[in-house]
């Protein structure tokens, strides 16, 4: 059995090479020899960075989300994490969407580890952009502040 993975470097034939492989192929697909166009490089958050615990380079999507290696031990407020998951389930049910649409498990774990107390700290967590900050930020910050 053979599986071939590919992606187009541009949307149109002869176009600029401005696309990159899906992040879900990281670690299993060979990297292209051409660099992505500067305008398409990781925009808002800069490079993936290093683990906030051991300072190694972060390579997996989950590690980037948590801003630490998945194997590094950290303190996580397990009660807060449970409260966040309960809140997410209620919110998703009200919105009639799957729970991961509200926040992924990794995003909730990052919140329970980093304990953001304001909007700037909350939006600094990967997976939380302006829309989710506006939509869910006040509820999440209230839960975090109540645990402190």
XYZ file of C-alpha atoms in Angstrom:
148
model
C 0.000 0.000 0.000
C 1.253 3.482 -0.851
C 0.036 6.919 0.213
C 1.078 10.037 -1.654
C 0.706 13.481 -0.082
C 0.885 16.669 -2.084
C -0.158 20.313 -2.091
C -0.178 23.123 -4.599
C 2.460 25.810 -4.176
C 0.094 28.335 -5.764
C -3.618 28.559 -6.487
C -3.206 29.317 -10.174
C -0.883 27.711 -12.736
C 2.330 29.734 -12.917
C 1.345 31.779 -9.853
C 3.705 32.781 -7.090
C 4.710 30.018 -4.700
C 2.842 31.406 -1.729
C 1.143 28.379 -0.192
C 2.517 25.921 2.310
C 1.538 22.416 3.367
C -1.131 21.945 5.998
C 0.111 22.134 9.588
C -1.469 18.711 10.048
C 1.245 17.238 7.822
C 4.013 18.478 10.162
C 6.425 15.701 10.922
C 5.026 13.229 8.386
C 5.466 15.031 5.076
C 8.806 16.068 3.584
C 9.312 19.807 3.629
C 9.312 21.737 0.380
C 12.648 23.178 -0.685
C 11.071 26.516 -1.547
C 10.423 28.996 1.230
C 6.887 30.337 1.536
C 6.466 33.922 0.417
C 7.178 36.354 3.274
C 3.588 37.632 3.271
C 2.286 34.107 3.968
C 4.594 33.239 6.845
C 3.048 32.818 10.269
C 1.584 36.278 10.681
C 0.134 37.321 13.982
C 2.102 35.382 16.554
C 5.585 35.158 15.094
C 7.590 31.918 15.118
C 6.381 28.901 17.060
C 8.923 29.697 19.765
C 10.359 27.670 22.569
C 8.872 25.733 25.446
C 8.150 27.964 28.433
C 9.348 25.136 30.738
C 12.459 23.577 29.127
C 13.166 26.125 26.348
C 13.264 23.508 23.536
C 11.826 24.449 20.146
C 8.114 23.703 19.833
C 7.265 21.526 16.849
C 3.772 20.072 17.189
C 0.483 21.971 16.937
C -0.477 20.909 20.479
C 2.875 22.062 21.888
C 2.551 25.399 20.099
C -0.968 25.803 21.485
C 0.178 25.038 25.045
C 3.417 27.007 24.579
C 5.274 24.044 26.110
C 6.407 20.543 25.176
C 3.628 18.030 25.640
C 5.941 15.999 27.897
C 6.956 18.860 30.202
C 5.300 18.794 33.609
C 3.372 21.888 34.615
C 0.849 22.901 37.219
C -2.656 22.905 35.841
C -5.641 23.984 37.886
C -7.658 20.801 37.427
C -10.760 22.263 39.081
C -10.657 25.258 36.746
C -10.142 22.946 33.774
C -13.239 20.964 34.796
C -15.229 24.199 35.192
C -14.046 25.418 31.777
C -15.114 22.139 30.160
C -18.537 22.340 31.832
C -18.921 25.959 30.673
C -17.839 24.975 27.139
C -20.387 22.157 27.009
C -23.215 24.456 28.149
C -22.153 27.164 25.690
C -21.825 24.732 22.783
C -25.222 23.232 23.579
C -26.832 26.695 23.585
C -25.118 27.543 20.295
C -25.960 24.125 18.820
C -22.347 23.536 17.763
C -19.753 20.908 18.679
C -17.787 21.759 21.836
C -14.489 22.147 19.950
C -16.003 25.061 18.014
C -16.112 27.033 21.265
C -12.570 26.051 22.365
C -10.461 22.932 21.890
C -9.269 20.846 24.827
C -5.750 22.210 24.285
C -6.997 25.799 24.477
C -8.859 25.066 27.718
C -5.767 23.344 29.126
C -3.626 26.362 28.202
C -6.109 28.659 29.977
C -6.051 26.462 33.098
C -2.231 26.474 33.058
C -1.599 30.134 32.276
C -4.485 31.598 34.294
C -4.938 34.782 32.217
C -6.462 37.646 34.194
C -7.094 40.130 31.405
C -7.981 40.229 27.719
C -4.371 40.736 26.599
C -3.219 37.589 28.411
C -6.218 35.629 27.128
C -5.766 36.610 23.474
C -2.049 35.718 23.751
C -3.077 32.060 24.026
C -3.003 30.423 20.574
C -6.524 29.535 19.472
C -8.064 32.684 20.914
C -8.474 35.470 18.416
C -10.462 38.684 18.444
C -13.770 36.974 17.627
C -13.492 34.359 20.358
C -12.213 36.974 22.783
C -15.287 39.101 22.144
C -17.664 36.154 22.187
C -16.294 34.124 25.107
C -13.641 36.262 26.839
C -15.787 37.754 29.625
C -17.116 34.321 30.686
C -13.671 32.698 30.640
C -12.016 35.555 32.527
C -14.780 35.438 35.134
C -14.146 31.721 35.686
C -10.389 32.279 35.984
C -10.738 35.222 38.367
C -13.164 33.265 40.562
C -10.479 30.573 41.037
C -7.801 32.980 42.253
